[in-house]
Amino acid sequence: MTPAAPRRAVVLGGNRIPFARSDSAYKKASNQDMLTAALDGLVERFGLAGERLGDVVAGAVLKHSRDFNLTRECVLGSRLAPETPAYDIQQACGTGLEAAILVANKIALGQIEAGVAGGVDTTSDAPLALNEDLRSILLDANREKSVQGRLRQLLRVRPQQLAPAIPRNEEPRTGLSMGEHQARTAAEWGITREAQDELAMRSHQNLAAAYERGFQDDLVTPYLGLERDQNLRPDSSIEKLAKLKPVFGGADGTMTAGNSTPLSDGAAVALLASEEWAKQRGLTPLATFVDAETAAVDYVNGREGLLMAPAYAVPRLLERNGLTLQDFDLYEIHEAFASQVLSTLAAWEDPVFCTQRLGRSEPLGAIDRSKLNVNGSSLAAGHPFAATGGRIVAALAKALHERGGGRGLISICAAGGQGVVAILEA
Amino acid sequence: MDRYTQLVNTPIGKTVAKQVGLPKPVPLKRHTPGAPVVDGRVLLGGAPGGRLAQSLAQVLADAGAEVSTPLRPDLRAAAAEAGLDAAPWTPQASVDHRYAALVFDATGITESAQLDELHAFFHPTIRKVARCGRAIVLGTPPESARKPAEAVAQRALEGFTRAIGKEIGRGATVQLVYVEPGAEDQLAGTVRFFLSPRSAFVSAQVVRIGKEGGKVPSDFDWERPLAGKVALVTGASRGIGAAIASTLARDGAHVVGLDVPALEEDLKAVAAGIGGSALALDITDADAPRAIASYLRREHRGVDVVVHNAGITRDRTLGRMDADRWNAVIAVNLSSIERITDALIEGGRKAVLNEGGRIVCVSSISGIAGNAGQTNYATSKAGVIGIVNAYAPELARRGATINAVAPGFIETQMTAKVPLAIREAGRRMSSLWQGGLPVDVAEAIAWFASPATGGVNGNVVRVCGQSLLGA
């Protein structure tokens, strides 16, 4: 028996809760609470109560050890059929999009008919770990057979070992925060403060406009009193952004709290299916999930910037699909930092980067900036790490459908020097 | 390394020198066979509209250098074309790089207002030059400029590089290379020399590259540029001459060492050590030119490189100097060079000096600056510069070149006899705060002798660490 030829996987829509700033509206909400809420909103929107779906794939970057089966627990807590299988993945900020790739691939291969992809993160309800020395003493004590032996081990505990290990936003192999890494890349590519602030302002304006015209109405479900993303500042202006002090790259740095994403909490999911499954339920496909690529770079030895992997992933994806960078109607380049977006675009215009590092004969060239992040992106919405992919897949699919067709590019950079990119088409 | 340089480079010496404000000579890096041309990152920049970016990028690529360039489309395109994976550089990049070399194409500067390009490039970078680093500015010879404004701006470069030489410190050097329009593909030999530790003691010099040189073949052997060549070195039995002989031999030449019969034993030892030959005769003898020419024709079918190194001093202030002292110095240091050169180039195509030959003379900063007690010596060494100027056009016609090095304070047996106070003054009164070594002179001569530097003709380059004398 030969397996069926691959078929189209389509995006039907999505749902997310408004993203909150860290230690604010969702400070008491757990990852499980938020992902379940996002999932139930999707069930509600697409009438999926009691449905057995092929897979629910999601993850969280900051996760409690008790949440080892986070997504499955959320499914059990949702109104989906309890017979719906689920699994967790984690690829830093690429988690949500990688989840969508996995679901789309299973659909394309005919292994499942429909699935949900997404992610959740909280920086408020963050897991605290035991001090590493304390942990080792407790494990030693546990191995002892006698009460005396256990006591002897426990007497080794010293007061400073009672302080917990707090999860840190830094690369284990370089000890530098993601912002410090990106500050170097931004300086290398000569990304100015003005250009970053301009991109940040446009993100706020575009997201605000998207809410105003009702674009978000079937993408976002209010949660715990929030109706819109808490970080959104519709009145953001170049003047206000220009007043902020640099937070990365030292006193001469160009990156501020205004042009870098804040720590945030939230969850997002997207619904993907085969065309047949959608047709049976009378659901309209918004866009086809065409193809995807993941790349990684050697940032450890300083050969490449930590967040430059999408600059490698996109050209490979274009090559495979016979497309140029200009063959897109919409671009969704995740705004981890305004300078990440701008460094990536600068690299694609640079003859040296494109010939020497990408092995191309000429640069990919510039993009039409009016097609970039047209409904706002992470600088305005916030960026709960694993939730960003689900937000972008659903929003881009809708935007392509809304304009009556077209092609869209998604690019998401991730910790560990990775990048996940994809093409949607309507 | 002299004792003072050793001392100030000890931990205690460093502290004392810093507190008292003593000069801080750093031990200069010198070339070792097989070492890379440049050890570290090179920042390649230029004024907009320059004509050398492409060839400079190619030279750097061929030399295997790590390179950064500013994010200007012409520079990025030049780097890409040369196959250089050049990192982008911007003034705001507070990258922790130290640059082994700053290379700046100034040929785009056509009026004085554009000299601000020098400031824009060097201001943020000059303090990031590594120990024993390099700065090289390339311009258009003012005499080749199309308009007066361009000639003025290009002439101004000389003051800039000479001043940087006095500021840069830490064993770093700076040069100005004027590239005649049409000589863009002649840069490799000269740029490599100035980037590398071979030019350790050469600083604040101005070199002109003309378009007569001919292209360097792509498979050129930079490790042994003189392979298959025959080189005559006069005064080869010791000191600078012996260093010249062994450096040319290292570069692949068969060296014919020449010295007076009284020094024949020393000469033979030098020749034996480098697999060369020894020719003992007195160059001031009437038939010496003919004897040398026929020896070279008979034994080697001609000669490719001639180094006029032999020289003597007979110091006295002029009022106390007898005629013998005067005449001896002029005869050895000047007249014999003319006579030997004439003998080697006579006969047109059948001359003993082979096609593409190289003549290198040894002048002296005494010949440029003058020196008390050396009227005879200074006269002869200034005359040597006259030889270079006078013979250059004729040699150019036969694809050959003639150039001179003018050593400053070099640590030799001769300078070791100089009284301590004068010796210390000679050593310290330069931008590198130390004396040079015989090999520094030899390396400069090897650069002139290379088949890759055919466009370098009629130049006088001082090997003096930017000595304050005669600057």
PDB file of N, CA and C in Angstrom, chain B residues 300-373:
ATOM      1  N   HIS B 300      76.004  33.155 -13.737  1.00  0.00           N
ATOM      2  CA  HIS B 300      74.539  33.125 -13.505  1.00  0.00           C
ATOM      3  C   HIS B 300      73.723  33.638 -14.676  1.00  0.00           C
ATOM      4  N   ARG B 301      74.382  33.867 -15.809  1.00  0.00           N
ATOM      5  CA  ARG B 301      73.678  34.429 -16.977  1.00  0.00           C
ATOM      6  C   ARG B 301      72.924  35.701 -16.625  1.00  0.00           C
ATOM      7  N   GLY B 302      73.552  36.533 -15.818  1.00  0.00           N
ATOM      8  CA  GLY B 302      72.944  37.815 -15.491  1.00  0.00           C
ATOM      9  C   GLY B 302      72.516  37.878 -14.033  1.00  0.00           C
ATOM     10  N   VAL B 303      71.884  38.974 -13.688  1.00  0.00           N
ATOM     11  CA  VAL B 303      71.463  39.184 -12.303  1.00  0.00           C
ATOM     12  C   VAL B 303      70.070  39.817 -12.306  1.00  0.00           C
ATOM     13  N   ASP B 304      69.259  39.452 -11.303  1.00  0.00           N
ATOM     14  CA  ASP B 304      67.890  39.986 -11.226  1.00  0.00           C
ATOM     15  C   ASP B 304      67.751  41.083 -10.186  1.00  0.00           C
ATOM     16  N   VAL B 305      68.532  40.964  -9.119  1.00  0.00           N
ATOM     17  CA  VAL B 305      68.410  41.917  -8.020  1.00  0.00           C
ATOM     18  C   VAL B 305      69.807  42.403  -7.645  1.00  0.00           C
ATOM     19  N   VAL B 306      69.991  43.711  -7.582  1.00  0.00           N
ATOM     20  CA  VAL B 306      71.278  44.265  -7.175  1.00  0.00           C
ATOM     21  C   VAL B 306      71.033  45.161  -5.964  1.00  0.00           C
ATOM     22  N   VAL B 307      71.703  44.840  -4.860  1.00  0.00           N
ATOM     23  CA  VAL B 307      71.557  45.661  -3.661  1.00  0.00           C
ATOM     24  C   VAL B 307      72.885  46.349  -3.372  1.00  0.00           C
ATOM     25  N   HIS B 308      72.920  47.653  -3.557  1.00  0.00           N
ATOM     26  CA  HIS B 308      74.122  48.451  -3.289  1.00  0.00           C
ATOM     27  C   HIS B 308      74.137  48.824  -1.821  1.00  0.00           C
ATOM     28  N   ASN B 309      74.667  47.908  -1.035  1.00  0.00           N
ATOM     29  CA  ASN B 309      74.646  48.117   0.412  1.00  0.00           C
ATOM     30  C   ASN B 309      75.994  48.581   0.951  1.00  0.00           C
ATOM     31  N   ALA B 310      77.098  48.242   0.244  1.00  0.00           N
ATOM     32  CA  ALA B 310      78.431  48.537   0.778  1.00  0.00           C
ATOM     33  C   ALA B 310      78.565  50.025   1.097  1.00  0.00           C
ATOM     34  N   GLY B 311      79.113  50.309   2.256  1.00  0.00           N
ATOM     35  CA  GLY B 311      79.272  51.709   2.634  1.00  0.00           C
ATOM     36  C   GLY B 311      80.240  51.831   3.779  1.00  0.00           C
ATOM     37  N   ILE B 312      80.888  52.980   3.862  1.00  0.00           N
ATOM     38  CA  ILE B 312      81.824  53.210   4.962  1.00  0.00           C
ATOM     39  C   ILE B 312      81.550  54.580   5.562  1.00  0.00           C
ATOM     40  N   THR B 313      82.048  54.771   6.795  1.00  0.00           N
ATOM     41  CA  THR B 313      82.025  56.118   7.399  1.00  0.00           C
ATOM     42  C   THR B 313      83.460  56.500   7.737  1.00  0.00           C
ATOM     43  N   ARG B 314      83.763  57.767   7.569  1.00  0.00           N
ATOM     44  CA  ARG B 314      85.061  58.322   8.015  1.00  0.00           C
ATOM     45  C   ARG B 314      84.730  59.665   8.647  1.00  0.00           C
ATOM     46  N   ASP B 315      84.162  59.622   9.866  1.00  0.00           N
ATOM     47  CA  ASP B 315      83.579  60.828  10.450  1.00  0.00           C
ATOM     48  C   ASP B 315      84.619  61.803  10.987  1.00  0.00           C
ATOM     49  N   ARG B 316      84.437  63.045  10.714  1.00  0.00           N
ATOM     50  CA  ARG B 316      85.172  64.197  11.256  1.00  0.00           C
ATOM     51  C   ARG B 316      84.328  65.415  10.912  1.00  0.00           C
ATOM     52  N   THR B 317      84.397  66.451  11.740  1.00  0.00           N
ATOM     53  CA  THR B 317      83.768  67.698  11.290  1.00  0.00           C
ATOM     54  C   THR B 317      84.579  68.201  10.104  1.00  0.00           C
ATOM     55  N   LEU B 318      83.954  68.953   9.256  1.00  0.00           N
ATOM     56  CA  LEU B 318      84.551  69.274   7.961  1.00  0.00           C
ATOM     57  C   LEU B 318      85.920  69.949   8.099  1.00  0.00           C
ATOM     58  N   GLY B 319      86.050  70.865   9.089  1.00  0.00           N
ATOM     59  CA  GLY B 319      87.306  71.571   9.284  1.00  0.00           C
ATOM     60  C   GLY B 319      88.455  70.655   9.654  1.00  0.00           C
ATOM     61  N   ARG B 320      88.152  69.500  10.216  1.00  0.00           N
ATOM     62  CA  ARG B 320      89.176  68.553  10.638  1.00  0.00           C
ATOM     63  C   ARG B 320      89.296  67.372   9.675  1.00  0.00           C
ATOM     64  N   MET B 321      88.516  67.373   8.637  1.00  0.00           N
ATOM     65  CA  MET B 321      88.475  66.202   7.754  1.00  0.00           C
ATOM     66  C   MET B 321      89.500  66.359   6.632  1.00  0.00           C
ATOM     67  N   ASP B 322      90.400  65.369   6.508  1.00  0.00           N
ATOM     68  CA  ASP B 322      91.356  65.446   5.401  1.00  0.00           C
ATOM     69  C   ASP B 322      90.710  64.934   4.118  1.00  0.00           C
ATOM     70  N   ALA B 323      91.377  65.163   3.011  1.00  0.00           N
ATOM     71  CA  ALA B 323      90.820  64.812   1.709  1.00  0.00           C
ATOM     72  C   ALA B 323      90.644  63.307   1.544  1.00  0.00           C
ATOM     73  N   ASP B 324      91.542  62.523   2.163  1.00  0.00           N
ATOM     74  CA  ASP B 324      91.428  61.070   2.031  1.00  0.00           C
ATOM     75  C   ASP B 324      90.089  60.565   2.588  1.00  0.00           C
ATOM     76  N   ARG B 325      89.749  61.097   3.771  1.00  0.00           N
ATOM     77  CA  ARG B 325      88.481  60.695   4.385  1.00  0.00           C
ATOM     78  C   ARG B 325      87.306  61.054   3.479  1.00  0.00           C
ATOM     79  N   TRP B 326      87.380  62.249   2.954  1.00  0.00           N
ATOM     80  CA  TRP B 326      86.324  62.700   2.048  1.00  0.00           C
ATOM     81  C   TRP B 326      86.231  61.774   0.834  1.00  0.00           C
ATOM     82  N   ASN B 327      87.362  61.596   0.183  1.00  0.00           N
ATOM     83  CA  ASN B 327      87.367  60.863  -1.085  1.00  0.00           C
ATOM     84  C   ASN B 327      86.989  59.387  -0.925  1.00  0.00           C
ATOM     85  N   ALA B 328      87.455  58.776   0.177  1.00  0.00           N
ATOM     86  CA  ALA B 328      87.161  57.357   0.379  1.00  0.00           C
ATOM     87  C   ALA B 328      85.651  57.134   0.478  1.00  0.00           C
ATOM     88  N   VAL B 329      85.019  57.984   1.238  1.00  0.00           N
ATOM     89  CA  VAL B 329      83.572  57.822   1.454  1.00  0.00           C
ATOM     90  C   VAL B 329      82.799  58.043   0.154  1.00  0.00           C
ATOM     91  N   ILE B 330      83.169  59.097  -0.579  1.00  0.00           N
ATOM     92  CA  ILE B 330      82.461  59.367  -1.834  1.00  0.00           C
ATOM     93  C   ILE B 330      82.676  58.214  -2.819  1.00  0.00           C
ATOM     94  N   ALA B 331      83.907  57.689  -2.840  1.00  0.00           N
ATOM     95  CA  ALA B 331      84.214  56.624  -3.800  1.00  0.00           C
ATOM     96  C   ALA B 331      83.420  55.353  -3.514  1.00  0.00           C
ATOM     97  N   VAL B 332      83.411  54.921  -2.245  1.00  0.00           N
ATOM     98  CA  VAL B 332      82.711  53.669  -1.897  1.00  0.00           C
ATOM     99  C   VAL B 332      81.191  53.858  -1.939  1.00  0.00           C
ATOM    100  N   ASN B 333      80.728  54.929  -1.304  1.00  0.00           N
ATOM    101  CA  ASN B 333      79.284  55.062  -1.075  1.00  0.00           C
ATOM    102  C   ASN B 333      78.526  55.579  -2.286  1.00  0.00           C
ATOM    103  N   LEU B 334      79.231  56.252  -3.183  1.00  0.00           N
ATOM    104  CA  LEU B 334      78.478  56.897  -4.265  1.00  0.00           C
ATOM    105  C   LEU B 334      79.004  56.539  -5.658  1.00  0.00           C
ATOM    106  N   SER B 335      80.276  56.878  -5.911  1.00  0.00           N
ATOM    107  CA  SER B 335      80.781  56.705  -7.278  1.00  0.00           C
ATOM    108  C   SER B 335      80.744  55.247  -7.724  1.00  0.00           C
ATOM    109  N   SER B 336      81.086  54.336  -6.824  1.00  0.00           N
ATOM    110  CA  SER B 336      81.130  52.927  -7.231  1.00  0.00           C
ATOM    111  C   SER B 336      79.721  52.433  -7.600  1.00  0.00           C
ATOM    112  N   ILE B 337      78.713  52.935  -6.935  1.00  0.00           N
ATOM    113  CA  ILE B 337      77.336  52.513  -7.261  1.00  0.00           C
ATOM    114  C   ILE B 337      76.996  52.924  -8.690  1.00  0.00           C
ATOM    115  N   GLU B 338      77.388  54.182  -9.022  1.00  0.00           N
ATOM    116  CA  GLU B 338      77.123  54.652 -10.389  1.00  0.00           C
ATOM    117  C   GLU B 338      77.838  53.774 -11.406  1.00  0.00           C
ATOM    118  N   ARG B 339      79.114  53.495 -11.130  1.00  0.00           N
ATOM    119  CA  ARG B 339      79.907  52.764 -12.107  1.00  0.00           C
ATOM    120  C   ARG B 339      79.406  51.321 -12.263  1.00  0.00           C
ATOM    121  N   ILE B 340      79.078  50.686 -11.144  1.00  0.00           N
ATOM    122  CA  ILE B 340      78.596  49.299 -11.229  1.00  0.00           C
ATOM    123  C   ILE B 340      77.239  49.259 -11.936  1.00  0.00           C
ATOM    124  N   THR B 341      76.374  50.208 -11.573  1.00  0.00           N
ATOM    125  CA  THR B 341      75.046  50.242 -12.203  1.00  0.00           C
ATOM    126  C   THR B 341      75.188  50.417 -13.714  1.00  0.00           C
ATOM    127  N   ASP B 342      76.053  51.345 -14.110  1.00  0.00           N
ATOM    128  CA  ASP B 342      76.262  51.565 -15.551  1.00  0.00           C
ATOM    129  C   ASP B 342      76.719  50.275 -16.228  1.00  0.00           C
ATOM    130  N   ALA B 343      77.651  49.571 -15.573  1.00  0.00           N
ATOM    131  CA  ALA B 343      78.181  48.351 -16.181  1.00  0.00           C
ATOM    132  C   ALA B 343      77.106  47.272 -16.298  1.00  0.00           C
ATOM    133  N   LEU B 344      76.179  47.257 -15.342  1.00  0.00           N
ATOM    134  CA  LEU B 344      75.163  46.193 -15.349  1.00  0.00           C
ATOM    135  C   LEU B 344      74.013  46.486 -16.304  1.00  0.00           C
ATOM    136  N   ILE B 345      73.795  47.780 -16.621  1.00  0.00           N
ATOM    137  CA  ILE B 345      72.649  48.074 -17.492  1.00  0.00           C
ATOM    138  C   ILE B 345      73.069  48.407 -18.917  1.00  0.00           C
ATOM    139  N   GLU B 346      74.385  48.455 -19.169  1.00  0.00           N
ATOM    140  CA  GLU B 346      74.774  48.800 -20.543  1.00  0.00           C
ATOM    141  C   GLU B 346      74.518  47.610 -21.467  1.00  0.00           C
ATOM    142  N   GLY B 347      74.272  47.920 -22.728  1.00  0.00           N
ATOM    143  CA  GLY B 347      74.064  46.840 -23.694  1.00  0.00           C
ATOM    144  C   GLY B 347      72.611  46.552 -23.989  1.00  0.00           C
ATOM    145  N   GLY B 348      71.733  47.456 -23.539  1.00  0.00           N
ATOM    146  CA  GLY B 348      70.312  47.302 -23.893  1.00  0.00           C
ATOM    147  C   GLY B 348      69.768  45.949 -23.466  1.00  0.00           C
ATOM    148  N   ARG B 349      69.224  45.196 -24.446  1.00  0.00           N
ATOM    149  CA  ARG B 349      68.596  43.916 -24.123  1.00  0.00           C
ATOM    150  C   ARG B 349      69.600  42.877 -23.649  1.00  0.00           C
ATOM    151  N   LYS B 350      70.853  43.098 -24.004  1.00  0.00           N
ATOM    152  CA  LYS B 350      71.872  42.126 -23.606  1.00  0.00           C
ATOM    153  C   LYS B 350      72.546  42.502 -22.292  1.00  0.00           C
ATOM    154  N   ALA B 351      71.980  43.441 -21.591  1.00  0.00           N
ATOM    155  CA  ALA B 351      72.577  43.893 -20.338  1.00  0.00           C
ATOM    156  C   ALA B 351      72.660  42.745 -19.337  1.00  0.00           C
ATOM    157  N   VAL B 352      73.595  42.886 -18.398  1.00  0.00           N
ATOM    158  CA  VAL B 352      73.727  41.872 -17.350  1.00  0.00           C
ATOM    159  C   VAL B 352      72.502  41.879 -16.436  1.00  0.00           C
ATOM    160  N   LEU B 353      71.952  43.065 -16.203  1.00  0.00           N
ATOM    161  CA  LEU B 353      70.729  43.149 -15.388  1.00  0.00           C
ATOM    162  C   LEU B 353      69.570  42.607 -16.227  1.00  0.00           C
ATOM    163  N   ASN B 354      68.985  41.537 -15.767  1.00  0.00           N
ATOM    164  CA  ASN B 354      67.922  40.886 -16.536  1.00  0.00           C
ATOM    165  C   ASN B 354      66.687  41.771 -16.639  1.00  0.00           C
ATOM    166  N   GLU B 355      65.868  41.429 -17.616  1.00  0.00           N
ATOM    167  CA  GLU B 355      64.602  42.158 -17.776  1.00  0.00           C
ATOM    168  C   GLU B 355      63.795  42.035 -16.483  1.00  0.00           C
ATOM    169  N   GLY B 356      63.137  43.114 -16.083  1.00  0.00           N
ATOM    170  CA  GLY B 356      62.397  43.094 -14.823  1.00  0.00           C
ATOM    171  C   GLY B 356      63.318  43.148 -13.615  1.00  0.00           C
ATOM    172  N   GLY B 357      64.566  43.588 -13.839  1.00  0.00           N
ATOM    173  CA  GLY B 357      65.536  43.635 -12.744  1.00  0.00           C
ATOM    174  C   GLY B 357      65.157  44.647 -11.671  1.00  0.00           C
ATOM    175  N   ARG B 358      65.830  44.492 -10.531  1.00  0.00           N
ATOM    176  CA  ARG B 358      65.546  45.381  -9.397  1.00  0.00           C
ATOM    177  C   ARG B 358      66.875  45.891  -8.842  1.00  0.00           C
ATOM    178  N   ILE B 359      67.038  47.203  -8.788  1.00  0.00           N
ATOM    179  CA  ILE B 359      68.213  47.770  -8.135  1.00  0.00           C
ATOM    180  C   ILE B 359      67.746  48.468  -6.866  1.00  0.00           C
ATOM    181  N   VAL B 360      68.388  48.138  -5.765  1.00  0.00           N
ATOM    182  CA  VAL B 360      68.025  48.771  -4.499  1.00  0.00           C
ATOM    183  C   VAL B 360      69.283  49.360  -3.882  1.00  0.00           C
ATOM    184  N   CYS B 361      69.239  50.647  -3.584  1.00  0.00           N
ATOM    185  CA  CYS B 361      70.371  51.317  -2.971  1.00  0.00           C
ATOM    186  C   CYS B 361      70.099  51.524  -1.485  1.00  0.00           C
ATOM    187  N   VAL B 362      71.188  51.633  -0.737  1.00  0.00           N
ATOM    188  CA  VAL B 362      71.024  51.936   0.684  1.00  0.00           C
ATOM    189  C   VAL B 362      71.503  53.359   0.907  1.00  0.00           C
ATOM    190  N   SER B 363      70.557  54.231   1.182  1.00  0.00           N
ATOM    191  CA  SER B 363      70.888  55.613   1.518  1.00  0.00           C
ATOM    192  C   SER B 363      70.948  55.703   3.054  1.00  0.00           C
ATOM    193  N   SER B 364      70.590  56.801   3.609  1.00  0.00           N
ATOM    194  CA  SER B 364      70.645  56.950   5.066  1.00  0.00           C
ATOM    195  C   SER B 364      69.874  58.208   5.444  1.00  0.00           C
ATOM    196  N   ILE B 365      69.357  58.246   6.679  1.00  0.00           N
ATOM    197  CA  ILE B 365      68.721  59.504   7.060  1.00  0.00           C
ATOM    198  C   ILE B 365      69.751  60.629   7.173  1.00  0.00           C
ATOM    199  N   SER B 366      71.035  60.258   7.286  1.00  0.00           N
ATOM    200  CA  SER B 366      72.068  61.303   7.225  1.00  0.00           C
ATOM    201  C   SER B 366      72.023  62.024   5.883  1.00  0.00           C
ATOM    202  N   GLY B 367      71.718  61.274   4.838  1.00  0.00           N
ATOM    203  CA  GLY B 367      71.647  61.851   3.503  1.00  0.00           C
ATOM    204  C   GLY B 367      70.428  62.738   3.325  1.00  0.00           C
ATOM    205  N   ILE B 368      69.440  62.560   4.175  1.00  0.00           N
ATOM    206  CA  ILE B 368      68.222  63.369   4.102  1.00  0.00           C
ATOM    207  C   ILE B 368      68.309  64.543   5.059  1.00  0.00           C
ATOM    208  N   ALA B 369      68.754  64.255   6.285  1.00  0.00           N
ATOM    209  CA  ALA B 369      68.723  65.282   7.323  1.00  0.00           C
ATOM    210  C   ALA B 369      70.069  65.968   7.511  1.00  0.00           C
ATOM    211  N   GLY B 370      71.132  65.317   7.046  1.00  0.00           N
ATOM    212  CA  GLY B 370      72.467  65.827   7.368  1.00  0.00           C
ATOM    213  C   GLY B 370      72.826  65.411   8.778  1.00  0.00           C
ATOM    214  N   ASN B 371      74.119  65.321   9.037  1.00  0.00           N
ATOM    215  CA  ASN B 371      74.521  64.909  10.374  1.00  0.00           C
ATOM    216  C   ASN B 371      75.894  65.519  10.669  1.00  0.00           C
ATOM    217  N   ALA B 372      76.034  66.156  11.825  1.00  0.00           N
ATOM    218  CA  ALA B 372      77.318  66.764  12.194  1.00  0.00           C
ATOM    219  C   ALA B 372      78.401  65.701  12.213  1.00  0.00           C
ATOM    220  N   GLY B 373      79.549  66.006  11.631  1.00  0.00           N
ATOM    221  CA  GLY B 373      80.657  65.051  11.599  1.00  0.00           C
ATOM    222  C   GLY B 373      80.563  64.109  10.414  1.00  0.00           C
TER     223      GLY B 373
END
